[in-house]
Short mmCIF file of C-alpha atoms and ligand atoms in Angstrom, two decimals:
data_model
loop_
_atom_site.label_atom_id
_atom_site.label_comp_id
_atom_site.label_asym_id
_atom_site.label_seq_id
_atom_site.Cartn_x
_atom_site.Cartn_y
_atom_site.Cartn_z
CA MET A 772 98.73 110.05 97.31
CA PRO A 773 101.83 112.58 98.38
CA ALA A 774 103.46 110.49 101.05
CA VAL A 775 104.54 107.24 100.11
CA VAL A 776 107.43 105.13 102.76
CA VAL A 777 109.50 102.98 101.54
CA LEU A 778 111.09 100.73 103.91
CA GLY A 779 112.94 97.29 104.70
CA ALA A 780 110.64 94.67 106.00
CA GLN A 781 113.64 92.37 106.94
CA TRP A 782 117.15 93.06 107.45
CA GLY A 783 118.23 95.42 104.65
CA ASP A 784 119.52 94.55 101.31
CA GLU A 785 116.26 94.54 100.05
CA GLY A 786 115.61 96.61 96.89
CA LYS A 787 114.47 99.44 98.39
CA GLY A 788 115.99 101.22 95.62
CA LYS A 789 113.87 99.52 93.24
CA ALA A 790 110.72 100.22 94.63
CA THR A 791 111.67 103.28 94.57
CA ASP A 792 112.84 104.14 91.00
CA GLN A 793 108.86 102.25 90.32
CA LEU A 794 107.70 105.68 91.17
CA GLY A 795 110.04 107.33 88.62
CA SER A 796 109.14 110.61 87.78
CA ARG A 797 106.69 111.56 89.63
CA VAL A 798 107.77 112.29 92.53
CA ASP A 799 108.97 115.56 93.72
CA TYR A 800 111.08 114.64 96.77
CA VAL A 801 112.92 111.65 97.99
CA VAL A 802 114.03 111.80 101.29
CA LYS A 803 116.08 109.99 103.77
CA PHE A 804 114.89 110.18 107.80
CA ASN A 805 117.62 107.32 109.09
CA GLY A 806 121.22 106.16 109.68
CA GLY A 807 124.19 107.15 107.31
CA ASN A 808 126.42 105.97 104.40
CA ASN A 809 125.86 102.65 106.96
CA ALA A 810 123.26 101.76 103.90
CA GLY A 811 123.90 100.50 100.07
CA HIS A 812 122.26 100.77 97.08
CA THR A 813 122.92 100.37 93.48
CA VAL A 814 120.95 101.68 90.92
CA VAL A 815 120.91 101.42 87.74
CA VAL A 816 120.08 104.23 84.90
CA GLY A 817 120.11 103.33 81.24
CA ASP A 818 123.87 101.79 81.46
CA GLU A 819 125.11 103.22 83.81
CA LYS A 820 125.09 101.69 87.37
CA TYR A 821 125.51 103.93 90.68
CA ALA A 822 126.05 102.98 93.92
CA LEU A 823 125.06 105.27 96.65
CA HIS A 824 126.06 104.91 100.09
CA LEU A 825 124.59 108.18 101.96
CA LEU A 826 122.94 109.75 99.48
CA PRO A 827 119.39 109.05 98.79
CA SER A 828 118.38 107.78 95.54
CA GLY A 829 116.46 111.23 94.16
CA ILE A 830 119.87 112.35 93.45
CA LEU A 831 119.90 110.46 89.65
CA SER A 832 115.92 110.73 88.89
CA PRO A 833 116.26 114.51 86.84
CA GLY A 834 113.28 116.77 88.62
CA CYS A 835 112.63 115.50 91.97
CA VAL A 836 114.55 116.96 94.95
CA PRO A 837 117.17 114.55 97.60
CA VAL A 838 116.60 115.50 100.22
CA VAL A 839 119.03 114.04 103.63
CA GLY A 840 116.44 114.97 106.52
CA ASN A 841 116.82 116.07 109.95
CA GLY A 842 117.33 112.30 111.77
CA VAL A 843 120.76 111.21 109.26
CA VAL A 844 123.97 110.62 110.37
CA VAL A 845 126.45 112.74 107.77
CA ASP A 846 129.82 111.88 107.51
CA LEU A 847 131.29 114.93 105.48
CA GLU A 848 133.98 113.27 103.79
CA VAL A 849 131.75 111.39 102.30
CA LEU A 850 128.99 113.10 101.17
CA PHE A 851 131.38 115.13 99.24
CA GLU A 852 132.92 111.81 97.36
CA GLU A 853 129.81 110.93 96.24
CA LEU A 854 128.88 114.10 95.34
CA GLU A 855 132.28 114.97 93.38
CA ALA A 856 131.82 111.62 91.80
CA LEU A 857 128.46 112.34 90.29
CA THR A 858 129.26 115.32 88.77
CA SER A 859 131.90 113.87 87.83
CA ARG A 860 129.94 111.72 85.90
CA GLY A 861 127.41 114.26 84.18
CA VAL A 862 125.24 113.91 87.52
CA ASP A 863 123.16 117.70 88.85
CA VAL A 864 123.18 117.10 93.02
CA SER A 865 122.64 120.87 92.74
CA ARG A 866 118.77 120.13 93.79
CA LEU A 867 120.08 118.78 97.56
CA LEU A 868 118.90 119.76 100.16
CA ILE A 869 120.41 118.77 104.29
CA SER A 870 118.94 119.23 107.35
CA SER A 871 120.79 122.37 108.97
CA SER A 872 119.85 119.52 112.51
CA ALA A 873 121.79 116.36 111.18
CA HIS A 874 124.31 115.57 112.69
CA VAL A 875 128.13 114.83 111.26
CA ILE A 876 129.99 111.94 112.30
CA PRO A 877 133.66 113.57 113.13
CA SER A 878 136.29 111.07 112.79
CA TYR A 879 137.09 110.03 116.31
CA ASN A 880 133.57 107.75 116.01
CA ARG A 881 134.59 106.56 113.19
CA THR A 882 137.87 104.90 115.76
CA LEU A 883 135.69 104.18 117.75
CA ASP A 884 133.41 102.14 116.37
CA LYS A 885 136.04 99.98 115.27
CA VAL A 886 137.82 100.00 118.16
CA THR A 887 134.11 99.29 119.95
CA GLU A 888 133.75 95.65 117.52
CA ARG A 889 137.33 94.45 118.37
CA PHE A 890 136.47 95.07 122.10
CA LEU A 891 134.01 93.13 122.05
CA GLY A 892 135.15 89.94 120.51
CA LYS A 893 132.75 86.80 120.57
CA ARG A 894 130.00 89.39 121.16
CA GLN A 895 130.33 92.14 118.39
CA ILE A 896 127.74 93.21 116.91
CA GLY A 897 129.23 93.18 113.09
CA THR A 898 129.06 96.84 111.74
CA THR A 899 130.26 98.79 109.41
CA GLY A 900 132.72 100.64 110.78
CA ARG A 901 131.49 103.99 109.21
CA GLY A 902 130.83 105.01 113.10
CA ILE A 903 127.78 105.41 112.53
CA GLY A 904 126.76 103.37 116.43
CA PRO A 905 128.62 106.04 118.28
CA THR A 906 127.67 109.44 116.75
CA TYR A 907 124.22 108.22 117.67
CA ALA A 908 124.94 107.50 120.80
CA ASP A 909 126.27 110.64 120.90
CA LYS A 910 123.47 112.39 119.92
CA MET A 911 121.22 110.68 122.19
CA ASN A 912 124.16 111.97 125.14
CA ARG A 913 123.91 115.65 123.80
CA VAL A 914 127.76 116.09 122.61
CA GLY A 915 127.19 115.52 118.95
CA ILE A 916 127.82 117.91 116.70
CA ARG A 917 125.05 119.06 113.34
CA ILE A 918 125.47 120.87 110.54
CA SER A 919 124.36 124.04 112.00
CA ASP A 920 127.90 124.14 114.35
CA LEU A 921 129.74 123.92 111.37
CA PHE A 922 128.36 127.97 110.72
CA ASP A 923 129.65 129.52 114.25
CA GLU A 924 133.49 128.15 114.50
CA LYS A 925 133.55 129.52 118.36
CA ILE A 926 131.34 126.82 119.24
CA LEU A 927 131.63 124.50 117.34
CA ARG A 928 135.15 124.29 118.99
CA GLU A 929 133.20 123.98 121.91
CA LYS A 930 131.33 121.16 121.30
CA VAL A 931 134.00 119.01 119.78
CA GLU A 932 136.40 119.85 123.10
CA GLY A 933 133.15 119.03 125.14
CA ALA A 934 133.19 115.79 123.16
CA LEU A 935 136.33 114.56 123.03
CA THR A 936 136.50 116.15 127.05
CA GLN A 937 135.18 112.08 127.54
CA LYS A 938 135.45 110.49 124.91
CA ASN A 939 139.83 110.98 124.94
CA GLN A 940 139.69 108.90 128.17
CA ILE A 941 138.35 105.99 126.33
CA LEU A 942 140.30 106.35 123.39
CA VAL A 943 143.21 106.35 125.41
CA LYS A 944 142.67 104.87 128.91
CA ILE A 945 140.31 101.57 127.08
CA TYR A 946 141.15 101.05 123.55
CA ASN A 947 145.02 101.72 124.42
CA ARG A 948 144.41 104.70 121.11
CA ARG A 949 146.11 108.13 120.29
CA ALA A 950 143.77 111.39 121.98
CA ALA A 951 141.49 112.52 118.72
CA ASP A 952 143.31 116.86 118.58
CA VAL A 953 140.49 119.12 119.13
CA ASP A 954 142.18 121.64 116.87
CA ALA A 955 142.57 119.33 114.15
CA VAL A 956 139.15 117.68 114.54
CA THR A 957 137.69 121.69 114.64
CA ALA A 958 139.70 122.37 111.24
CA GLU A 959 138.99 119.45 108.97
CA LEU A 960 135.34 119.79 110.16
CA LEU A 961 135.52 123.21 108.82
CA SER A 962 137.21 122.88 106.16
CA TYR A 963 133.40 121.63 105.24
CA ALA A 964 131.15 124.68 105.71
CA ASP A 965 131.32 127.11 102.65
CA ARG A 966 130.64 123.49 100.50
CA VAL A 967 127.50 122.77 102.33
CA ARG A 968 125.94 125.83 103.30
CA PRO A 969 123.95 126.25 100.72
CA MET A 970 121.71 123.33 100.38
CA VAL A 971 120.80 123.51 104.07
CA ALA A 972 117.59 125.04 104.68
CA ASP A 973 115.37 123.59 107.61
CA THR A 974 114.26 120.39 106.02
CA SER A 975 111.60 120.11 108.14
CA LEU A 976 109.27 123.26 106.53
CA VAL A 977 110.58 122.61 103.09
CA LEU A 978 108.75 119.40 103.65
CA ASN A 979 104.91 120.12 104.73
CA GLN A 980 105.37 123.47 102.53
CA ALA A 981 105.85 120.83 99.48
CA LEU A 982 102.61 118.44 101.32
CA ASP A 983 100.39 121.41 101.84
CA ALA A 984 101.58 121.86 97.41
CA GLY A 985 100.12 118.56 96.43
CA LYS A 986 103.91 117.23 95.91
CA THR A 987 104.41 113.59 96.02
CA LEU A 988 107.69 113.37 99.11
CA VAL A 989 108.56 109.56 99.40
CA PHE A 990 110.56 108.52 102.57
CA GLU A 991 113.42 106.28 102.00
CA ALA A 992 114.35 104.55 105.06
CA GLY A 993 117.91 103.30 104.87
CA GLN A 994 118.77 99.54 106.46
CA ALA A 995 115.66 97.87 107.33
CA THR A 996 112.74 96.00 110.35
CA MET A 997 114.45 94.30 112.27
CA LEU A 998 117.73 96.14 112.41
CA ASP A 999 115.46 99.36 114.29
CA VAL A 1000 116.71 100.24 116.87
CA ASP A 1001 113.43 99.73 118.98
CA HIS A 1002 111.70 97.01 117.42
CA GLY A 1003 114.95 95.25 115.72
CA THR A 1004 116.80 92.31 117.11
CA TYR A 1005 118.20 94.47 119.94
CA PRO A 1006 121.29 94.73 120.62
CA PHE A 1007 121.97 92.98 116.61
CA VAL A 1008 120.63 96.42 115.14
CA THR A 1009 122.07 99.40 114.46
CA SER A 1010 121.06 102.84 115.62
CA SER A 1011 118.46 104.59 113.97
CA SER A 1012 114.41 104.60 114.38
CA ALA A 1013 114.59 102.27 110.38
CA THR A 1014 110.88 101.72 111.02
CA ALA A 1015 108.01 104.03 110.66
CA GLY A 1016 107.80 105.79 112.92
CA GLY A 1017 111.28 106.91 112.01
CA VAL A 1018 110.11 109.55 109.43
CA CYS A 1019 108.06 111.45 111.64
CA THR A 1020 111.11 111.91 113.79
CA GLY A 1021 113.63 111.63 111.25
CA ALA A 1022 111.96 114.04 108.67
CA GLY A 1023 110.01 116.08 111.22
CA ILE A 1024 105.98 116.14 109.28
CA GLY A 1025 103.18 114.20 111.86
CA PRO A 1026 102.66 110.84 111.37
CA SER A 1027 98.51 112.47 109.95
CA ARG A 1028 100.52 113.05 106.42
CA VAL A 1029 101.78 109.48 105.93
CA ASP A 1030 99.82 108.02 103.71
CA ARG A 1031 101.29 104.80 101.92
CA VAL A 1032 103.63 102.34 104.14
CA VAL A 1033 105.61 100.06 101.72
CA GLY A 1034 107.08 97.16 103.13
CA VAL A 1035 110.03 96.25 100.48
CA ILE A 1036 110.37 92.05 100.99
CA LYS A 1037 112.84 89.17 99.72
CA ALA A 1038 111.17 86.22 98.20
CA TYR A 1039 113.61 85.17 100.88
CA THR A 1040 115.12 86.23 103.47
CA THR A 1041 119.20 87.31 103.63
CA ARG A 1042 121.25 89.26 106.92
CA VAL A 1043 124.81 90.70 107.49
CA GLY A 1044 126.89 91.47 110.46
CA GLU A 1045 126.25 89.47 113.16
CA GLY A 1046 122.40 87.96 115.31
CA PRO A 1047 119.86 85.82 115.39
CA PHE A 1048 118.23 84.59 111.84
CA PRO A 1049 115.93 81.78 112.50
CA THR A 1050 116.05 80.20 109.12
CA GLU A 1051 119.04 80.63 107.87
CA LEU A 1052 120.78 78.42 105.65
CA HIS A 1053 124.38 77.39 106.20
CA ASP A 1054 124.09 74.36 103.50
CA ASP A 1055 124.67 74.52 99.84
CA LEU A 1056 121.62 75.56 99.00
CA GLY A 1057 122.40 78.68 101.51
CA GLU A 1058 125.80 79.01 98.73
CA HIS A 1059 123.20 78.72 96.33
CA LEU A 1060 121.17 81.57 97.22
CA ARG A 1061 124.18 83.57 97.94
CA LYS A 1062 125.29 83.04 94.73
CA THR A 1063 121.85 82.99 92.29
CA GLY A 1064 121.01 86.29 94.39
CA GLY A 1065 124.10 87.90 93.79
CA GLU A 1066 124.58 88.28 97.60
CA TYR A 1067 127.77 90.29 98.91
CA GLY A 1068 127.42 93.59 100.51
CA VAL A 1069 127.01 97.18 98.80
CA THR A 1070 129.13 99.07 101.82
CA THR A 1071 131.60 96.41 103.00
CA GLY A 1072 131.13 93.35 99.84
CA ARG A 1073 130.42 91.12 102.86
CA PRO A 1074 128.98 87.08 101.89
CA ARG A 1075 125.43 88.14 103.35
CA ARG A 1076 123.62 85.11 104.76
CA THR A 1077 120.74 83.61 103.68
CA GLY A 1078 117.79 81.78 104.18
CA TRP A 1079 113.54 80.67 103.58
CA TYR A 1080 110.83 83.04 103.86
CA ASP A 1081 110.09 83.55 107.40
CA ALA A 1082 106.17 84.68 107.41
CA VAL A 1083 106.56 85.67 111.09
CA ILE A 1084 109.06 88.36 110.33
CA ALA A 1085 106.55 89.73 107.80
CA ARG A 1086 103.91 89.68 110.19
CA TYR A 1087 105.25 91.76 112.37
CA SER A 1088 107.18 94.17 110.23
CA GLY A 1089 103.20 94.31 108.96
CA ARG A 1090 102.10 95.69 112.03
CA VAL A 1091 104.95 97.72 113.30
CA ASN A 1092 105.37 99.79 110.16
CA GLY A 1093 101.91 99.26 109.80
CA LEU A 1094 102.99 98.42 105.72
CA THR A 1095 99.62 98.59 103.11
CA ASP A 1096 102.20 97.60 101.17
CA LEU A 1097 104.52 94.46 99.89
CA VAL A 1098 107.00 94.10 97.08
CA LEU A 1099 108.18 91.38 96.74
CA THR A 1100 111.49 91.08 95.65
CA LYS A 1101 114.02 88.79 93.64
CA LEU A 1102 110.76 86.40 93.09
CA ASP A 1103 113.41 84.36 90.30
CA VAL A 1104 116.31 83.76 92.73
CA LEU A 1105 113.70 80.73 93.99
CA THR A 1106 113.22 79.27 90.57
CA GLY A 1107 114.77 76.26 90.19
CA GLN A 1108 113.57 74.27 93.47
CA GLU A 1109 111.84 71.48 93.82
CA LYS A 1110 110.00 72.45 97.01
CA VAL A 1111 110.52 76.06 98.75
CA PRO A 1112 109.82 75.51 102.57
CA VAL A 1113 108.36 78.91 104.50
CA CYS A 1114 108.67 79.45 107.81
CA VAL A 1115 105.22 80.07 108.98
CA ALA A 1116 105.82 79.70 113.38
CA TYR A 1117 108.71 79.42 115.76
CA ASP A 1118 109.08 76.65 117.99
CA VAL A 1119 110.67 77.32 121.09
CA ASP A 1120 112.03 74.91 123.11
CA GLY A 1121 109.08 73.30 122.16
CA VAL A 1122 106.13 76.05 122.57
CA ARG A 1123 104.71 76.95 118.99
CA HIS A 1124 104.99 80.67 118.43
CA ASP A 1125 102.60 82.46 116.23
CA GLU A 1126 103.91 85.62 116.51
CA MET A 1127 107.37 87.26 117.30
CA PRO A 1128 108.41 85.68 120.39
CA VAL A 1129 109.08 88.95 122.82
CA ASP A 1130 112.22 87.84 124.37
CA GLN A 1131 115.17 87.89 122.67
CA SER A 1132 116.81 85.03 124.21
CA ALA A 1133 113.04 83.32 123.08
CA PHE A 1134 114.30 84.57 119.53
CA HIS A 1135 117.77 83.04 119.88
CA HIS A 1136 116.75 79.85 120.23
CA ALA A 1137 113.67 79.75 117.16
CA LYS A 1138 113.50 76.81 115.23
CA PRO A 1139 111.07 77.01 112.43
CA VAL A 1140 108.23 76.17 111.38
CA TYR A 1141 108.47 75.24 107.83
CA GLU A 1142 105.66 74.64 104.87
CA GLU A 1143 106.67 73.37 101.48
CA LEU A 1144 104.91 74.46 99.04
CA ASP A 1145 105.63 73.42 95.43
CA GLY A 1146 108.64 75.21 93.06
CA TRP A 1147 108.90 76.34 89.51
CA TRP A 1148 111.44 75.22 86.69
CA GLU A 1149 110.41 78.35 84.15
CA ASP A 1150 112.41 81.30 83.39
CA ILE A 1151 110.52 84.50 84.58
CA SER A 1152 112.40 86.83 84.14
CA HIS A 1153 110.17 87.93 81.20
CA CYS A 1154 107.06 87.68 83.13
CA ARG A 1155 105.32 91.06 83.15
CA THR A 1156 101.41 90.16 84.63
CA PHE A 1157 100.58 87.60 87.14
CA GLU A 1158 98.79 84.98 85.04
CA GLU A 1159 102.68 85.10 83.02
CA LEU A 1160 103.79 83.56 86.23
CA PRO A 1161 104.16 79.57 85.86
CA VAL A 1162 101.03 78.47 88.47
CA ASN A 1163 103.86 76.88 91.37
CA ALA A 1164 105.55 80.89 91.51
CA GLN A 1165 101.57 82.11 91.31
CA ARG A 1166 101.06 80.21 94.31
CA TYR A 1167 103.66 80.82 96.05
CA VAL A 1168 102.95 84.13 96.51
CA LEU A 1169 99.10 84.78 97.00
CA ALA A 1170 100.28 81.97 99.81
CA LEU A 1171 103.43 85.13 101.26
CA GLU A 1172 100.68 87.45 100.92
CA GLU A 1173 98.48 86.04 102.85
CA MET A 1174 100.99 84.10 105.75
CA SER A 1175 102.45 88.05 105.70
CA GLY A 1176 98.94 89.63 105.94
CA THR A 1177 99.68 92.02 103.95
CA ARG A 1178 98.81 92.58 99.60
CA ILE A 1179 101.81 92.05 97.83
CA SER A 1180 101.70 94.85 95.39
CA SER A 1181 104.89 94.60 92.34
CA ILE A 1182 107.04 91.33 91.98
CA GLY A 1183 110.61 91.23 91.33
CA VAL A 1184 111.18 88.63 88.83
CA GLY A 1185 115.36 89.96 87.45
CA PRO A 1186 117.54 92.95 87.69
CA ASP A 1187 116.32 94.88 85.74
CA ARG A 1188 114.64 98.06 86.37
CA GLU A 1189 111.59 96.92 83.79
CA ALA A 1190 111.92 93.06 85.06
CA THR A 1191 108.36 93.50 87.34
CA ILE A 1192 104.95 92.18 87.56
CA VAL A 1193 103.36 95.12 88.64
CA ARG A 1194 99.75 93.99 90.10
CA HIS A 1195 98.84 96.91 92.46
CA ASP A 1196 99.75 100.99 91.92
CA LEU A 1197 101.62 102.33 94.98
CA LEU A 1198 100.50 105.31 94.45
CA ASP A 1199 97.20 105.17 93.96
P1 IMP O 1371 125.85 99.74 111.33
O1 IMP O 1371 124.73 100.44 111.30
O2 IMP O 1371 127.38 99.72 111.12
O3 IMP O 1371 126.47 100.47 112.95
O4 IMP O 1371 125.52 97.99 112.39
C1 IMP O 1371 125.07 97.41 112.51
C2 IMP O 1371 124.10 96.37 111.73
O5 IMP O 1371 123.02 97.20 110.91
C3 IMP O 1371 125.40 95.29 111.49
O6 IMP O 1371 124.64 94.45 111.51
C4 IMP O 1371 125.55 95.96 110.32
O7 IMP O 1371 125.86 94.77 108.97
C5 IMP O 1371 123.71 96.16 109.84
N1 IMP O 1371 123.40 96.89 109.03
C6 IMP O 1371 123.89 98.45 108.58
N2 IMP O 1371 123.35 99.10 107.81
C7 IMP O 1371 122.83 98.02 106.51
C8 IMP O 1371 122.44 97.76 105.25
O8 IMP O 1371 122.13 98.76 104.51
N3 IMP O 1371 122.46 96.70 104.71
C9 IMP O 1371 122.27 96.06 105.04
N4 IMP O 1371 122.35 95.41 106.83
C10 IMP O 1371 122.68 96.75 107.45
#
């Protein structure tokens, strides 16, 4: 089973790191194929806790090659900060490979991200402010800067100049900010060239050769399905392809090489940033889920919005990603509820929708149609087999599986690495 995609099936923060972790030492390559340092995952190894934003979680597993694919946008300052922080704690980071075609996030795009959000006012997206959107926009506009440009000063300067000709007009005339200086930006980017050079590779070639050699590769998506630029709740999305299709373009492998697509999904739902969220709770129960689930962003520290499980989204995610498995996380957070509502359909202005409404406005008006399942009170964090779960927790999982249309292969019952019930091996 060589190529496994692990992605978020909701709005992010589902605990993808834990799913990758579960695959453990059997994985030879962990590949990031989209997004940048807008992501955030906490990985616990022994007593040590690591918060990663840009680097793939494989960086912490000795014997595993972490790869940053061409579809990622790289903030070089953050890259070296993360690498230095890991090195100072004794982690060997020498195996890291970065695609020469990955785009870099120049400082002017961080500025533009923040001022654009401010300018949007009430219509803001709630971005992480890391320059992600403007950098993907540059890529599509063909004015982006790629890692390979760092190795040719003349080309780099021309590209920075080309980008700034337009961007400085926007910065100065629309946003009333200072213009970015071509020399300063070029010099800053060049200052990373020698340090990044040893990590740079044709990662598509490396990954395809690894597949040919029968290695095990995990493609770990940043963000999640409902934040995907095509399939998410546009415009309240990130600017990259966070669904399974993104693996092909963002890592340079063909779709026929992917064997398994694993969607990680919480037993309830969370979202950060703006945008529609039909099952959102604005009451004490929402606060209870936030507190019990520790629902605060790793990247920005923002409190996450919380709500019940949405089976319509789970089915949609199954469809657009071709999910083969679901990894259900944080079931323990639901312990202690008399009834646990699950959204099975939407009511849109009096019309029942069993599938995601295609129309954006309809989704904004969607009211959840709930089915109430019986809750459980017992502490489940020690359970290691499905049968050990209280019968109502078992029924909850089986109901989600049926409503969502994808088998639930593992269940998270607590924050510890071991607090997982495995029903089907993700690498079988
Ligand atoms: P951007 O990716 O910074 O452009 O932000 C766009 C939207 O995606 C905002 O709503 C962010 O809160 C959300 N977002 C970006 N990265 C993550 C993530 O890793 N987890 C959850 N939400 C994210």
